[in-house]
Amino acid sequence: MIAPYFYRDNELSVEEVTLADIAEKEDTPCYVYSSAAILSQYRAYDQAFGTAPHQVCFAVKANSNLSILRMLAKAGAGFDIVSGGELFRVLRAGGDPAKVVFSGVGKSREEVEYAITNGIHSFNCESEAELALINSIASRHSVFASVALRVNPNVDAKTHPYISTGLHDHKFGINIDVVKEVYDRAAALQHLRLTGVSCHIGSQLLDTNPLFEALDGVLTLVEKLRAAGHPITELDMGGGLGVAYSDQQTTPSVQTYIKLICEKTANLGLKLMVEPGRSIAAAAGVLVSRVMYRKTTANKEFVIVDAAMNDLIRPSLYQAHHEILPLRQRSLGTITADVVGPVCESGDYFARDRQMANVFPGDYVALMTAGAYGFVQASNYNSRPRACEVLVEGKQWRVIRQRETLEDLVQGE
Ligand SMILES: *Cc1c(COP(=O)(O)O)cnc(C)c1O
């Protein structure tokens, strides 16, 4: 079983709620998140730093629902954003702009201006052209913008190619071998405070060795920059820790990872930042769906469910594995089947040749570990209204995003 979900009297449950109750009341497909699970992961990060000066910035792109951002903001979280839209969400949710870092290779003039006028903590900057833009906008507003250059350490994160970012072939960051010269030149830009170094080598890392390899490179750089007179006071190690999508995967411990960063940076007087997304939200969420049909062809068994790639694209996009569990456990044996959605694409599948519980039309299933990069990547493809989202808190649960209506589909056309 994948925590925090468990069977109680054969009913798949989270906290003190039975998922079938939610499915019956709110219909399917429906995302469900556990508030306790999200908060405990956030706190695991926050507390592992101990007394070291730090800020944990939740990566908003993993799950940007306002209620979840609000809950994390109240717990003290900062936020890592990659667009003006994400900043808008953070501000709406009551997040503190002074705890926001802005990442991404292609920030627009409007986005930089929006971030500067709202007083965000800093920019993770990825090119010299962007430095010049941030400087000119900061100058126009008579403020100083804090900047960390995002370093590309040329480390192979050994994860899926689409979520690997730390090699010189990737579009991300500035090559670690030339970045000192960029700091030197940028010192002439009078409205920037170049006080940070940042790094993010990829996502779903199940092995922390690449992260420490990157950290070692970055720490050598910090020394070199300080020796050259650059007042580096902050180090941002990005996100990337993986989660277990199946029982076979083992994941790095948040505590061990953060404690090692603290040890390796002790005595440097750096404020430490991290930007976890997946490792805070993924395991906390599931996508609940209903079995619509069973269909048998010459050599395949299909389970057709009412959720589809427009609701959860990870299997189609990254060949990702999600466990599929029945909401009610019954003794009906197992089947080997493809689990597919109604969208008109052969790539619309959740599992192929999966051995799973024998399920029938009307039964509910949960696609596990869907709390990160799930709803945020949902679309209206095939004119399917997006699913609702529900947040569980102890015995209570509430809808935190309504299911879209047919009218919502044509809004603005
Ligand atoms: C996506 C991203 C993150 C979050 O990554 P996770 O793997 O979800 O922890 C953090 N920082 C940056 C710059 C990112 O692009």
PDB file of N, CA and C and ligand atoms in Angstrom, residues 59 61-62 80 82 103-104 150 200 202-204 238-241 275-279 373, ligand 1:
ATOM      1  N   ALA A  59       7.253  24.176  -4.921  1.00  0.00           N
ATOM      2  CA  ALA A  59       7.199  24.415  -6.367  1.00  0.00           C
ATOM      3  C   ALA A  59       5.740  24.397  -6.823  1.00  0.00           C
ATOM      4  N   LYS A  61       4.269  24.709  -9.526  1.00  0.00           N
ATOM      5  CA  LYS A  61       3.834  24.005 -10.730  1.00  0.00           C
ATOM      6  C   LYS A  61       3.414  22.563 -10.453  1.00  0.00           C
ATOM      7  N   ALA A  62       3.803  21.998  -9.314  1.00  0.00           N
ATOM      8  CA  ALA A  62       3.423  20.626  -8.988  1.00  0.00           C
ATOM      9  C   ALA A  62       1.948  20.519  -8.613  1.00  0.00           C
ATOM     10  N   ASP A  80       8.165  28.548  -5.039  1.00  0.00           N
ATOM     11  CA  ASP A  80       8.957  28.645  -6.253  1.00  0.00           C
ATOM     12  C   ASP A  80       7.970  28.748  -7.406  1.00  0.00           C
ATOM     13  N   VAL A  82       7.099  29.726 -11.648  1.00  0.00           N
ATOM     14  CA  VAL A  82       7.705  29.732 -12.976  1.00  0.00           C
ATOM     15  C   VAL A  82       6.887  30.568 -13.968  1.00  0.00           C
ATOM     16  N   SER A 103      11.624  31.160 -10.912  1.00  0.00           N
ATOM     17  CA  SER A 103      12.515  30.371 -11.759  1.00  0.00           C
ATOM     18  C   SER A 103      11.979  30.338 -13.194  1.00  0.00           C
ATOM     19  N   GLY A 104      12.776  29.795 -14.096  1.00  0.00           N
ATOM     20  CA  GLY A 104      12.307  29.576 -15.464  1.00  0.00           C
ATOM     21  C   GLY A 104      13.161  30.266 -16.508  1.00  0.00           C
ATOM     22  N   ARG A 150      21.127  30.645 -12.033  1.00  0.00           N
ATOM     23  CA  ARG A 150      20.894  29.196 -12.030  1.00  0.00           C
ATOM     24  C   ARG A 150      22.018  28.525 -12.796  1.00  0.00           C
ATOM     25  N   HIS A 200      19.053  23.296 -10.147  1.00  0.00           N
ATOM     26  CA  HIS A 200      17.945  22.317 -10.116  1.00  0.00           C
ATOM     27  C   HIS A 200      18.208  21.361 -11.267  1.00  0.00           C
ATOM     28  N   GLY A 202      16.799  18.291 -12.013  1.00  0.00           N
ATOM     29  CA  GLY A 202      15.777  17.408 -12.566  1.00  0.00           C
ATOM     30  C   GLY A 202      14.789  16.983 -11.509  1.00  0.00           C
ATOM     31  N   SER A 203      13.876  16.128 -11.914  1.00  0.00           N
ATOM     32  CA  SER A 203      12.776  15.738 -11.047  1.00  0.00           C
ATOM     33  C   SER A 203      12.715  14.222 -10.933  1.00  0.00           C
ATOM     34  N   GLN A 204      12.008  13.755  -9.903  1.00  0.00           N
ATOM     35  CA  GLN A 204      11.832  12.309  -9.658  1.00  0.00           C
ATOM     36  C   GLN A 204      13.195  11.615  -9.519  1.00  0.00           C
ATOM     37  N   GLY A 238      17.138  23.831  -5.382  1.00  0.00           N
ATOM     38  CA  GLY A 238      16.036  23.390  -6.242  1.00  0.00           C
ATOM     39  C   GLY A 238      15.213  22.277  -5.614  1.00  0.00           C
ATOM     40  N   GLY A 239      14.482  21.580  -6.476  1.00  0.00           N
ATOM     41  CA  GLY A 239      13.646  20.477  -5.993  1.00  0.00           C
ATOM     42  C   GLY A 239      14.214  19.166  -6.475  1.00  0.00           C
ATOM     43  N   GLY A 240      13.354  18.211  -6.745  1.00  0.00           N
ATOM     44  CA  GLY A 240      13.811  17.027  -7.443  1.00  0.00           C
ATOM     45  C   GLY A 240      13.706  15.692  -6.736  1.00  0.00           C
ATOM     46  N   LEU A 241      13.559  15.678  -5.398  1.00  0.00           N
ATOM     47  CA  LEU A 241      13.500  14.375  -4.720  1.00  0.00           C
ATOM     48  C   LEU A 241      12.322  13.567  -5.240  1.00  0.00           C
ATOM     49  N   GLU A 275      13.394  23.801  -3.272  1.00  0.00           N
ATOM     50  CA  GLU A 275      12.144  24.043  -4.015  1.00  0.00           C
ATOM     51  C   GLU A 275      11.418  22.732  -4.303  1.00  0.00           C
ATOM     52  N   PRO A 276      11.051  21.969  -3.289  1.00  0.00           N
ATOM     53  CA  PRO A 276      10.402  20.681  -3.560  1.00  0.00           C
ATOM     54  C   PRO A 276       8.963  20.858  -4.032  1.00  0.00           C
ATOM     55  N   GLY A 277       8.567  20.053  -4.995  1.00  0.00           N
ATOM     56  CA  GLY A 277       7.185  20.044  -5.460  1.00  0.00           C
ATOM     57  C   GLY A 277       6.613  18.652  -5.291  1.00  0.00           C
ATOM     58  N   ARG A 278       7.086  17.748  -6.150  1.00  0.00           N
ATOM     59  CA  ARG A 278       6.586  16.378  -6.159  1.00  0.00           C
ATOM     60  C   ARG A 278       6.659  15.717  -4.782  1.00  0.00           C
ATOM     61  N   SER A 279       7.807  15.849  -4.098  1.00  0.00           N
ATOM     62  CA  SER A 279       7.978  15.118  -2.845  1.00  0.00           C
ATOM     63  C   SER A 279       7.076  15.662  -1.740  1.00  0.00           C
ATOM     64  N   TYR A 373       1.813  17.206 -10.418  1.00  0.00           N
ATOM     65  CA  TYR A 373       1.830  17.117 -11.884  1.00  0.00           C
ATOM     66  C   TYR A 373       0.628  16.322 -12.399  1.00  0.00           C
TER      67      TYR A 373
HETATM   68  C1  LIG B   1       9.962  21.724 -11.401  1.00  0.00           C
HETATM   69  C2  LIG B   1      10.906  22.489 -10.581  1.00  0.00           C
HETATM   70  C3  LIG B   1      10.995  22.259  -9.202  1.00  0.00           C
HETATM   71  C4  LIG B   1      10.218  21.174  -8.500  1.00  0.00           C
HETATM   72  O1  LIG B   1      10.684  19.916  -8.827  1.00  0.00           O
HETATM   73  P1  LIG B   1      10.137  18.620  -8.057  1.00  0.00           P
HETATM   74  O2  LIG B   1      10.772  17.508  -8.764  1.00  0.00           O
HETATM   75  O3  LIG B   1       8.657  18.628  -8.215  1.00  0.00           O
HETATM   76  O4  LIG B   1      10.548  18.723  -6.642  1.00  0.00           O
HETATM   77  C5  LIG B   1      11.850  23.050  -8.464  1.00  0.00           C
HETATM   78  N1  LIG B   1      12.599  24.025  -9.051  1.00  0.00           N
HETATM   79  C6  LIG B   1      12.536  24.272 -10.382  1.00  0.00           C
HETATM   80  C7  LIG B   1      13.365  25.352 -10.951  1.00  0.00           C
HETATM   81  C8  LIG B   1      11.699  23.512 -11.189  1.00  0.00           C
HETATM   82  O5  LIG B   1      11.648  23.745 -12.499  1.00  0.00           O
END
